[in-house]
Short mmCIF file of C-alpha atoms and ligand atoms in Angstrom, two decimals:
data_model
loop_
_atom_site.label_atom_id
_atom_site.label_comp_id
_atom_site.label_asym_id
_atom_site.label_seq_id
_atom_site.Cartn_x
_atom_site.Cartn_y
_atom_site.Cartn_z
CA MET A 1 -8.52 -12.46 -33.39
CA SER A 2 -10.84 -15.41 -34.12
CA ARG A 3 -9.99 -17.50 -31.01
CA ILE A 4 -10.77 -16.47 -27.43
CA PRO A 5 -8.36 -13.70 -26.32
CA ARG A 6 -5.84 -14.67 -23.63
CA ILE A 7 -5.34 -12.32 -20.69
CA VAL A 8 -2.41 -13.00 -18.38
CA ILE A 9 -2.21 -11.19 -15.01
CA LEU A 10 1.18 -11.29 -13.28
CA GLY A 11 1.01 -10.85 -9.50
CA ALA A 12 -1.90 -11.34 -7.11
CA GLY A 13 -1.21 -8.42 -4.78
CA TYR A 14 -3.53 -5.42 -4.57
CA GLY A 15 -3.41 -4.54 -8.27
CA GLY A 16 -3.54 -8.11 -9.60
CA ILE A 17 -6.22 -9.60 -7.34
CA VAL A 18 -8.60 -6.64 -7.73
CA THR A 19 -8.13 -6.78 -11.53
CA ALA A 20 -8.92 -10.52 -11.50
CA ILE A 21 -11.97 -10.13 -9.23
CA ARG A 22 -13.33 -7.29 -11.35
CA LEU A 23 -12.72 -9.21 -14.58
CA GLN A 24 -14.57 -12.27 -13.36
CA LYS A 25 -17.59 -10.04 -12.65
CA GLU A 26 -17.47 -8.10 -15.92
CA LEU A 27 -16.57 -10.82 -18.45
CA ASN A 28 -19.12 -13.21 -19.90
CA TYR A 29 -18.29 -16.93 -20.02
CA ASN A 30 -15.93 -17.77 -22.91
CA GLU A 31 -15.28 -14.10 -23.65
CA ALA A 32 -11.64 -14.39 -22.57
CA ASP A 33 -9.20 -16.92 -21.25
CA VAL A 34 -7.83 -15.35 -18.02
CA THR A 35 -4.75 -16.65 -16.18
CA LEU A 36 -3.52 -15.24 -12.88
CA VAL A 37 0.09 -16.01 -11.92
CA ASN A 38 1.50 -15.52 -8.43
CA LYS A 39 4.54 -16.93 -6.68
CA HIS A 40 2.47 -18.03 -3.67
CA ASP A 41 -0.97 -19.61 -3.53
CA TYR A 42 -2.07 -16.83 -1.18
CA HIS A 43 -2.66 -13.09 -1.50
CA TYR A 44 -1.02 -11.08 1.25
CA ILE A 45 -2.40 -7.96 2.77
CA THR A 46 0.77 -5.90 2.53
CA THR A 47 -0.77 -3.02 4.46
CA HIS A 48 -0.87 -5.28 7.56
CA LEU A 49 2.68 -6.61 7.32
CA HIS A 50 4.17 -4.24 9.92
CA MET A 51 2.17 -6.12 12.59
CA PRO A 52 3.35 -9.71 11.98
CA ALA A 53 6.84 -8.30 11.37
CA ALA A 54 6.90 -6.91 14.91
CA GLY A 55 5.08 -9.95 16.29
CA THR A 56 1.93 -8.10 17.39
CA ASP A 57 -0.16 -10.20 15.02
CA ASP A 58 0.02 -13.65 13.46
CA PRO A 59 1.35 -13.74 9.84
CA GLN A 60 -1.57 -16.07 9.09
CA ASN A 61 -3.97 -13.14 9.54
CA ALA A 62 -2.27 -11.19 6.73
CA ARG A 63 -2.76 -13.86 4.07
CA VAL A 64 -5.76 -15.16 2.15
CA ASN A 65 -5.89 -18.25 -0.04
CA ILE A 66 -6.21 -17.04 -3.67
CA LEU A 67 -8.62 -19.84 -4.59
CA LYS A 68 -11.04 -18.45 -1.99
CA LEU A 69 -11.08 -15.12 -3.84
CA ILE A 70 -11.41 -16.13 -7.48
CA ASP A 71 -13.94 -18.11 -9.50
CA GLU A 72 -11.97 -21.00 -10.96
CA PHE A 73 -14.54 -21.41 -13.73
CA LYS A 74 -13.54 -17.96 -14.99
CA ILE A 75 -9.88 -17.61 -13.96
CA ASP A 76 -7.04 -20.12 -14.09
CA PHE A 77 -4.65 -19.71 -11.21
CA VAL A 78 -0.99 -20.67 -11.75
CA LYS A 79 1.29 -20.78 -8.72
CA SER A 80 4.69 -19.95 -10.19
CA THR A 81 7.42 -17.33 -10.29
CA VAL A 82 7.76 -15.09 -13.32
CA VAL A 83 11.37 -14.97 -14.49
CA GLN A 84 11.11 -12.97 -17.71
CA ILE A 85 8.65 -10.89 -19.73
CA ARG A 86 9.14 -10.93 -23.52
CA PRO A 87 6.82 -8.28 -24.98
CA GLN A 88 8.10 -8.72 -28.56
CA GLU A 89 7.06 -12.39 -28.53
CA LYS A 90 3.96 -11.78 -26.34
CA LYS A 91 5.26 -14.37 -23.90
CA VAL A 92 5.97 -14.65 -20.20
CA ILE A 93 8.60 -17.08 -18.99
CA LEU A 94 7.82 -18.77 -15.68
CA GLU A 95 10.23 -20.85 -13.58
CA ASP A 96 8.43 -23.94 -14.87
CA GLY A 97 6.87 -23.02 -18.22
CA THR A 98 5.84 -20.36 -20.70
CA LEU A 99 2.59 -18.43 -21.14
CA SER A 100 1.48 -16.62 -24.30
CA TYR A 101 -0.86 -13.66 -24.09
CA ASP A 102 -2.92 -11.27 -26.14
CA TYR A 103 -3.18 -8.85 -23.20
CA LEU A 104 -0.73 -8.71 -20.33
CA VAL A 105 -1.28 -7.13 -16.92
CA ILE A 106 1.88 -6.54 -14.89
CA ALA A 107 1.03 -6.22 -11.19
CA LEU A 108 4.23 -7.56 -9.67
CA GLY A 109 4.55 -4.85 -7.02
CA GLY A 110 7.75 -3.17 -5.93
CA GLU A 111 11.06 -4.12 -4.35
CA PRO A 112 13.03 -2.46 -1.56
CA GLU A 113 15.23 0.38 -2.86
CA THR A 114 18.61 0.35 -1.15
CA PHE A 115 20.20 3.18 -3.21
CA GLY A 116 23.45 1.23 -3.42
CA ILE A 117 24.11 1.72 0.33
CA PRO A 118 26.80 -0.85 1.17
CA GLY A 119 25.70 -3.82 3.26
CA LEU A 120 21.94 -3.17 3.29
CA LYS A 121 21.01 -5.94 0.87
CA GLU A 122 23.15 -8.43 2.74
CA HIS A 123 22.52 -7.51 6.38
CA ALA A 124 19.20 -5.64 6.68
CA HIS A 125 15.69 -7.06 6.88
CA PHE A 126 12.83 -5.89 4.62
CA ILE A 127 9.07 -5.78 5.23
CA ARG A 128 7.96 -7.20 1.90
CA SER A 129 6.18 -10.54 2.14
CA ILE A 130 4.81 -13.12 4.57
CA ASN A 131 8.16 -14.92 4.48
CA SER A 132 10.19 -11.76 5.11
CA VAL A 133 8.05 -10.70 8.08
CA ARG A 134 8.12 -14.17 9.63
CA LEU A 135 11.89 -13.92 9.52
CA ILE A 136 11.90 -10.49 11.21
CA ARG A 137 9.56 -11.67 13.95
CA GLU A 138 11.60 -14.81 14.67
CA HIS A 139 14.86 -12.86 14.46
CA ILE A 140 13.68 -10.33 17.07
CA GLU A 141 12.66 -13.07 19.50
CA TYR A 142 15.96 -14.86 18.92
CA GLN A 143 17.88 -11.70 19.92
CA PHE A 144 16.19 -11.79 23.33
CA ALA A 145 17.00 -15.49 23.73
CA LYS A 146 20.64 -14.92 22.73
CA PHE A 147 20.97 -12.00 25.15
CA LYS A 148 20.05 -14.31 28.05
CA LYS A 149 23.04 -16.48 27.11
CA GLU A 150 25.45 -13.58 26.43
CA PRO A 151 24.30 -10.75 28.74
CA HIS A 152 27.30 -8.56 27.82
CA ARG A 153 25.95 -8.28 24.23
CA LYS A 154 23.65 -5.25 24.66
CA ASP A 155 23.64 -4.87 20.86
CA TYR A 156 21.27 -7.86 20.72
CA LEU A 157 18.67 -5.61 22.35
CA THR A 158 19.22 -2.63 20.03
CA PHE A 159 16.83 -2.39 17.09
CA VAL A 160 17.36 0.01 14.18
CA VAL A 161 14.73 0.99 11.64
CA GLY A 162 16.13 2.82 8.60
CA GLY A 163 13.69 5.35 7.18
CA ALA A 164 10.80 7.17 8.89
CA GLY A 165 8.35 7.00 6.00
CA PHE A 166 4.95 5.39 6.61
CA THR A 167 6.32 1.83 6.64
CA GLY A 168 9.07 2.68 9.14
CA ILE A 169 6.69 4.62 11.43
CA GLU A 170 3.99 1.92 11.37
CA PHE A 171 6.51 -0.84 12.07
CA ILE A 172 8.20 1.04 14.89
CA GLY A 173 4.80 1.66 16.55
CA GLU A 174 4.17 -2.09 16.61
CA LEU A 175 7.72 -2.93 17.68
CA ALA A 176 7.48 -0.52 20.62
CA ASP A 177 4.25 -2.28 21.65
CA ARG A 178 5.86 -5.71 21.39
CA ILE A 179 9.03 -4.99 23.39
CA PRO A 180 7.44 -4.91 26.89
CA LYS A 181 5.89 -8.34 26.24
CA LEU A 182 9.19 -9.77 25.04
CA CYS A 183 10.91 -8.32 28.11
CA ARG A 184 8.39 -10.10 30.36
CA THR A 185 8.69 -13.39 28.43
CA PHE A 186 12.49 -13.40 28.51
CA ASP A 187 12.96 -11.69 31.94
CA VAL A 188 14.85 -8.79 30.41
CA ASP A 189 15.08 -5.32 31.99
CA PRO A 190 13.15 -3.02 29.55
CA GLY A 191 15.71 -0.28 30.26
CA LEU A 192 18.28 -2.27 28.29
CA VAL A 193 16.27 -2.23 25.06
CA LYS A 194 16.92 0.55 22.51
CA ILE A 195 14.84 1.32 19.42
CA TYR A 196 16.25 3.80 16.90
CA ASN A 197 14.47 5.24 13.90
CA VAL A 198 16.93 6.91 11.50
CA GLU A 199 15.62 9.33 8.86
CA ALA A 200 17.71 11.16 6.25
CA ALA A 201 15.17 13.96 5.59
CA PRO A 202 14.83 16.93 7.98
CA THR A 203 11.61 15.44 9.37
CA ALA A 204 9.92 12.09 9.89
CA LEU A 205 7.13 11.39 7.35
CA PRO A 206 8.44 14.03 4.92
CA GLY A 207 5.65 15.92 3.17
CA PHE A 208 2.94 14.89 5.69
CA ASP A 209 1.03 17.31 7.92
CA PRO A 210 3.64 18.73 10.39
CA GLU A 211 1.25 18.83 13.37
CA LEU A 212 0.39 15.14 12.90
CA VAL A 213 4.07 14.25 12.41
CA GLN A 214 4.86 15.99 15.71
CA TYR A 215 2.06 14.04 17.41
CA ALA A 216 3.31 10.74 15.96
CA MET A 217 6.85 11.40 17.16
CA GLU A 218 5.67 12.27 20.66
CA VAL A 219 3.56 9.09 20.87
CA LEU A 220 6.47 6.94 19.69
CA GLN A 221 9.04 8.69 21.90
CA LYS A 222 6.80 8.00 24.92
CA LYS A 223 6.88 4.32 23.93
CA GLY A 224 10.70 4.42 24.03
CA VAL A 225 11.70 5.22 20.43
CA THR A 226 14.77 7.40 19.80
CA PHE A 227 14.63 9.35 16.55
CA LYS A 228 17.74 10.31 14.61
CA ILE A 229 16.34 12.79 12.11
CA GLY A 230 18.25 14.56 9.32
CA THR A 231 20.96 11.92 9.20
CA ALA A 232 21.28 9.15 6.61
CA ILE A 233 22.38 5.56 7.03
CA LYS A 234 25.62 5.34 5.08
CA GLU A 235 26.55 1.73 5.63
CA CYS A 236 25.17 -1.46 7.17
CA ALA A 237 27.33 -4.25 8.57
CA PRO A 238 26.49 -7.48 10.45
CA ASP A 239 27.14 -5.67 13.74
CA GLY A 240 25.26 -2.41 13.05
CA ILE A 241 25.08 0.77 11.01
CA THR A 242 27.16 3.84 10.29
CA LEU A 243 25.45 7.20 9.88
CA ALA A 244 26.45 10.02 7.54
CA ASP A 245 27.89 11.99 10.49
CA GLY A 246 30.15 9.06 11.37
CA GLU A 247 28.16 7.83 14.40
CA GLN A 248 27.97 4.06 14.70
CA ILE A 249 25.08 2.18 16.26
CA LYS A 250 25.83 -1.39 17.25
CA SER A 251 22.85 -3.60 16.51
CA SER A 252 22.07 -7.11 15.31
CA THR A 253 18.72 -6.04 13.88
CA VAL A 254 18.42 -3.47 11.10
CA VAL A 255 15.06 -3.22 9.35
CA TRP A 256 15.28 -1.15 6.18
CA THR A 257 12.15 0.84 5.25
CA GLY A 258 13.98 3.51 3.23
CA GLY A 259 11.85 3.29 0.10
CA ILE A 260 10.76 1.09 -2.75
CA ARG A 261 11.41 0.79 -6.49
CA GLY A 262 9.55 -1.02 -9.25
CA ASN A 263 10.02 -4.68 -10.11
CA ARG A 264 13.27 -5.49 -11.91
CA LEU A 265 11.44 -7.71 -14.43
CA VAL A 266 9.76 -4.57 -15.74
CA GLU A 267 13.01 -2.85 -16.70
CA GLU A 268 14.51 -6.13 -17.92
CA ALA A 269 11.54 -6.43 -20.31
CA GLY A 270 12.97 -3.41 -22.15
CA PHE A 271 10.20 -0.93 -21.27
CA ASP A 272 11.18 2.67 -20.70
CA ALA A 273 11.37 2.53 -16.90
CA MET A 274 12.64 4.71 -14.05
CA ARG A 275 13.93 2.48 -11.24
CA GLY A 276 11.65 -0.32 -12.40
CA ARG A 277 8.58 1.90 -12.74
CA VAL A 278 6.89 2.76 -16.03
CA LYS A 279 5.00 6.00 -16.63
CA VAL A 280 1.81 4.47 -17.99
CA ASP A 281 -0.50 6.19 -20.51
CA PRO A 282 -3.93 7.52 -19.39
CA ASN A 283 -5.45 4.05 -20.09
CA LEU A 284 -2.75 2.38 -17.88
CA ARG A 285 -0.86 0.88 -20.85
CA VAL A 286 2.87 0.88 -21.45
CA PRO A 287 3.55 3.57 -24.08
CA GLY A 288 4.14 1.84 -27.43
CA HIS A 289 2.66 -1.46 -26.16
CA ASP A 290 -1.14 -1.35 -26.44
CA ASP A 291 -1.38 -4.93 -25.19
CA VAL A 292 0.57 -4.41 -21.93
CA PHE A 293 -0.95 -2.75 -18.85
CA ILE A 294 0.85 -2.01 -15.57
CA VAL A 295 -0.75 -1.25 -12.20
CA GLY A 296 0.52 -0.73 -8.68
CA ASP A 297 4.04 -0.14 -7.44
CA SER A 298 5.67 -0.79 -10.84
CA SER A 299 3.64 1.96 -12.52
CA ILE A 300 3.95 5.73 -12.34
CA VAL A 301 1.00 8.10 -12.52
CA MET A 302 1.74 11.83 -12.41
CA ASN A 303 -0.16 14.32 -10.26
CA GLU A 304 -1.28 17.76 -11.47
CA GLU A 305 2.11 19.24 -10.51
CA GLY A 306 3.86 16.70 -12.76
CA ARG A 307 5.24 14.65 -9.85
CA PRO A 308 4.61 10.92 -9.36
CA TYR A 309 1.91 9.96 -6.89
CA PRO A 310 3.31 7.81 -4.06
CA PRO A 311 2.90 4.09 -4.75
CA THR A 312 0.12 2.90 -2.46
CA ALA A 313 -2.46 0.14 -2.15
CA GLN A 314 -5.11 2.79 -2.60
CA MET A 315 -3.58 3.70 -5.97
CA ALA A 316 -3.22 0.04 -7.05
CA ILE A 317 -6.88 -0.74 -6.21
CA GLN A 318 -8.22 2.30 -8.08
CA GLN A 319 -6.02 1.48 -11.09
CA ALA A 320 -7.15 -2.16 -11.08
CA GLU A 321 -10.82 -1.14 -11.25
CA VAL A 322 -10.20 0.98 -14.38
CA LEU A 323 -7.81 -1.58 -15.86
CA ALA A 324 -10.36 -4.40 -15.65
CA SER A 325 -12.90 -2.34 -17.51
CA ASN A 326 -10.24 -1.36 -20.09
CA LEU A 327 -9.42 -5.02 -20.71
CA VAL A 328 -13.08 -5.75 -21.29
CA ALA A 329 -13.32 -2.71 -23.60
CA SER A 330 -10.20 -3.84 -25.51
CA ILE A 331 -11.81 -7.25 -26.12
CA ARG A 332 -15.17 -5.80 -27.09
CA GLY A 333 -13.64 -3.03 -29.22
CA THR A 334 -15.29 -0.24 -27.20
CA PRO A 335 -13.58 2.97 -25.96
CA LEU A 336 -11.11 2.72 -23.07
CA LYS A 337 -11.48 4.75 -19.84
CA GLU A 338 -8.91 7.29 -18.67
CA PHE A 339 -7.54 6.75 -15.17
CA LYS A 340 -7.87 9.61 -12.66
CA TYR A 341 -6.55 9.06 -9.15
CA GLU A 342 -8.75 10.31 -6.31
CA SER A 343 -7.01 10.30 -2.95
CA LYS A 344 -9.35 9.23 -0.17
CA GLY A 345 -6.81 10.30 2.46
CA THR A 346 -3.92 8.72 4.34
CA VAL A 347 -3.99 7.07 7.75
CA ALA A 348 -0.95 5.56 9.48
CA SER A 349 -1.04 3.47 12.62
CA LEU A 350 1.30 4.10 15.55
CA GLY A 351 0.63 0.84 17.38
CA LYS A 352 -2.38 -0.26 19.41
CA GLY A 353 -5.15 2.36 19.56
CA GLU A 354 -2.98 5.13 18.12
CA ALA A 355 -2.79 6.54 14.60
CA ILE A 356 -2.64 9.75 12.59
CA GLY A 357 -4.43 10.57 9.39
CA VAL A 358 -5.88 13.07 6.96
CA ALA A 359 -9.21 12.22 5.34
CA PHE A 360 -12.45 14.04 4.38
CA ASN A 361 -10.43 17.31 4.58
CA ARG A 362 -9.90 16.70 8.30
CA LYS A 363 -7.04 15.68 10.53
CA PHE A 364 -7.41 12.66 12.78
CA LYS A 365 -5.19 11.49 15.62
CA GLY A 366 -5.29 9.02 18.48
CA ASN A 367 -8.15 6.59 18.82
CA SER A 368 -10.38 8.17 16.15
CA ALA A 369 -7.57 7.78 13.58
CA ALA A 370 -7.03 4.18 14.72
CA MET A 371 -10.76 3.49 14.19
CA LEU A 372 -10.55 5.03 10.73
CA LYS A 373 -7.61 2.80 9.90
CA LYS A 374 -9.65 -0.23 10.97
CA ILE A 375 -12.54 0.83 8.73
CA ILE A 376 -10.17 1.21 5.75
CA ASP A 377 -8.76 -2.28 6.42
CA LEU A 378 -12.24 -3.82 6.69
CA ARG A 379 -13.34 -2.08 3.49
CA TYR A 380 -10.50 -3.72 1.58
CA LEU A 381 -11.40 -7.16 2.91
CA TYR A 382 -14.97 -6.49 1.83
CA ILE A 383 -13.86 -5.46 -1.70
CA ILE A 384 -11.91 -8.67 -2.28
CA GLY A 385 -13.87 -11.23 -0.26
CA GLY A 386 -17.20 -9.76 0.85
CA ILE A 387 -18.69 -10.22 4.34
CA PRO A 388 -17.26 -13.77 4.84
CA LEU A 389 -13.69 -12.48 4.52
CA VAL A 390 -14.44 -9.49 6.76
CA LEU A 391 -15.69 -11.88 9.43
CA ARG A 392 -12.74 -14.25 9.04
CA LYS A 393 -9.85 -11.79 8.82
CA GLY A 394 -11.21 -8.50 10.20
CA HIS A 395 -9.90 -7.45 13.61
CA PHE A 396 -12.76 -6.30 15.76
P1 FAD B 1 1.86 -6.06 -4.15
O1 FAD B 1 0.66 -5.87 -3.31
O2 FAD B 1 3.20 -6.03 -3.51
O3 FAD B 1 1.69 -7.44 -4.95
C1 FAD B 1 2.65 -7.97 -5.82
C2 FAD B 1 2.36 -9.46 -5.97
O4 FAD B 1 3.22 -9.99 -6.98
C3 FAD B 1 2.64 -10.27 -4.70
O5 FAD B 1 1.59 -11.19 -4.48
C4 FAD B 1 3.95 -11.01 -5.01
O6 FAD B 1 4.06 -12.26 -4.36
C5 FAD B 1 3.81 -11.20 -6.53
N1 FAD B 1 5.10 -11.34 -7.21
C6 FAD B 1 6.17 -10.52 -7.14
N2 FAD B 1 7.14 -10.94 -7.95
C7 FAD B 1 6.69 -12.07 -8.54
C8 FAD B 1 7.23 -12.96 -9.51
N3 FAD B 1 8.46 -12.78 -10.02
N4 FAD B 1 6.49 -14.01 -9.90
C9 FAD B 1 5.23 -14.21 -9.42
N5 FAD B 1 4.66 -13.39 -8.52
C10 FAD B 1 5.38 -12.34 -8.09
N6 FAD B 1 -0.62 1.54 1.02
C11 FAD B 1 -1.81 2.15 1.33
O7 FAD B 1 -2.47 2.68 0.43
N7 FAD B 1 -2.27 2.18 2.61
C12 FAD B 1 -1.62 1.59 3.64
O8 FAD B 1 -2.08 1.64 4.80
C13 FAD B 1 -0.39 0.94 3.36
N8 FAD B 1 0.28 0.33 4.35
C14 FAD B 1 1.46 -0.36 4.06
C15 FAD B 1 2.11 -0.99 5.11
C16 FAD B 1 3.29 -1.67 4.85
C17 FAD B 1 3.99 -2.38 5.99
C18 FAD B 1 3.82 -1.70 3.53
C19 FAD B 1 5.11 -2.46 3.24
C20 FAD B 1 3.18 -1.06 2.48
C21 FAD B 1 1.97 -0.37 2.74
N9 FAD B 1 1.28 0.29 1.72
C22 FAD B 1 0.09 0.93 2.00
C23 FAD B 1 1.75 0.25 0.32
C24 FAD B 1 1.03 -0.89 -0.43
O9 FAD B 1 1.11 -2.09 0.30
C25 FAD B 1 1.59 -1.12 -1.83
O10 FAD B 1 1.57 0.11 -2.53
C26 FAD B 1 0.72 -2.14 -2.56
O11 FAD B 1 0.89 -3.42 -1.96
C27 FAD B 1 1.10 -2.23 -4.05
O12 FAD B 1 0.28 -3.17 -4.69
P2 FAD B 1 0.84 -4.00 -5.92
O13 FAD B 1 -0.31 -4.78 -6.46
O14 FAD B 1 1.59 -3.11 -6.85
O15 FAD B 1 1.93 -4.98 -5.31
P1 NAD B 2 9.04 5.99 1.56
O1 NAD B 2 9.82 6.19 0.33
O2 NAD B 2 7.71 6.63 1.65
O3 NAD B 2 9.88 6.42 2.83
C1 NAD B 2 11.23 6.09 2.97
C2 NAD B 2 11.91 7.02 3.96
O4 NAD B 2 13.26 6.60 4.12
C3 NAD B 2 11.94 8.47 3.48
O5 NAD B 2 11.44 9.30 4.50
C4 NAD B 2 13.40 8.72 3.17
O6 NAD B 2 13.80 10.06 3.40
C5 NAD B 2 14.09 7.75 4.13
N1 NAD B 2 15.45 7.38 3.71
C6 NAD B 2 15.88 7.12 2.45
N2 NAD B 2 17.21 6.84 2.46
C7 NAD B 2 17.62 6.90 3.75
C8 NAD B 2 18.86 6.68 4.40
N3 NAD B 2 19.99 6.37 3.73
N4 NAD B 2 18.93 6.80 5.76
C9 NAD B 2 17.80 7.13 6.46
N5 NAD B 2 16.60 7.36 5.89
C10 NAD B 2 16.49 7.23 4.55
O7 NAD B 2 8.90 4.38 1.73
P2 NAD B 2 7.89 3.55 2.62
O8 NAD B 2 7.70 4.16 3.95
O9 NAD B 2 8.34 2.14 2.54
O10 NAD B 2 6.51 3.68 1.81
C11 NAD B 2 6.40 3.14 0.49
C12 NAD B 2 5.06 3.51 -0.07
O11 NAD B 2 4.02 2.83 0.64
C13 NAD B 2 4.76 4.99 0.03
O12 NAD B 2 4.08 5.42 -1.10
C14 NAD B 2 3.85 5.09 1.23
O13 NAD B 2 2.95 6.19 1.14
C15 NAD B 2 3.11 3.77 1.18
N6 NAD B 2 2.71 3.36 2.53
C16 NAD B 2 1.55 3.90 3.01
C17 NAD B 2 1.15 3.59 4.29
C18 NAD B 2 -0.15 4.18 4.81
O14 NAD B 2 -0.85 4.85 4.06
N7 NAD B 2 -0.49 3.95 6.07
C19 NAD B 2 1.93 2.74 5.09
C20 NAD B 2 3.12 2.23 4.57
C21 NAD B 2 3.51 2.56 3.28
#
């Protein structure tokens, strides 16, 4: 390759932005031509989205202008939507152009998995982006306003969250905190509001520490949440849901947090994918494609028991750090690093001042877990934007 190698990074979420930031530190000037493509001109902090979705925080606080994070002398930013990846031609088709690459990084994140459940795609809401959470927040407020006009419609005040994984639990904690304020604003009797969290597995947060799960459920029940555990949502309609046991819950607000899959563009590219996720090689490349790397929710990394690690921001960040150094090594012709995931623990918020978590081989709950969550959030802001971003976006 006599000309400068071209690196194209698709997606500026956790995996993409950390790869770009690392690359701009590690690459010398004119060593590579790096282009970052994202459908918005801002990076969003997905791990905060449950708050603006419920209305306990402003969506503005969960987004950061991409040009404030990258060095434009080293990285070209293109605001566009990727519509197709053509690995055979080493090209990416955007909604408004085409990019050629020598090395491609796919960091397009995941998509909600609806498992073919009828009506979910059409009638449920999803916590996925700044736009989707703005819609949820406005929709919830609108239900209160509509109820004042049609007080016989109690279903306007019934909120259903499908799935009690970490996203569902974190959202429901915020929603339960928001409801009393909405009741005061709209002069609604809080006793009329119902919040259901439906989970198909025999427990909320399947696979997590049972004592902490019990604690989380007690905290949320005290805030007014009703759990329906061990029963799946079978269908979603404009006026509510049907459960596997036949029970119907009338509701105008269904938020689906039942799981995620990889990005459809990944399987459409012809890679060997399982629900949009590719099992990457130890250097984070697509098997058979030494010039294509995948990080984040569209990649699969196996644990020692041969099961996929859950797709998390923590995973995407760690992958991005190794990926950046592997891109530099590929260009310089030096050996690539193998990726090894090191879990630093898991902490989930349950609303204001409450959380549960496992970290440093210890369990945390209540305020200490909430503090830990805050520290994790601040650390991420520091990684991508240093002290100035911590001061601007950190919640103290
Ligand atoms: P993303 O961060 O989703 O980024 C993908 C990027 O690609 C986005 O910027 C998107 O706009 C862009 N994009 C997508 N499609 C296109 C396209 N066609 N063209 C151009 N651009 C495109 N994980 C944790 O480890 N800890 C947590 O506390 C935690 N909390 C969470 C809370 C919530 C409410 C949610 C929903 C998830 C949480 N997660 C958490 C999971 C974590 O957010 C994801 O695993 C992580 O965001 C994955 O990073 P990613 O880079 O793969 O994708
Ligand atoms: P998930 O796959 O972890 O959980 C989805 C839940 O929905 C599961 O418990 C599943 O049993 C349930 N479910 C599936 N089908 C159902 C149905 N028909 N009816 C009722 N329930 C159903 O998805 P998630 O919670 O969106 O999390 C996605 C990823 O993001 C995970 O890897 C998670 O660890 C990560 N995450 C982490 C945090 C954190 O660390 N604080 C927060 C949010 C998300």
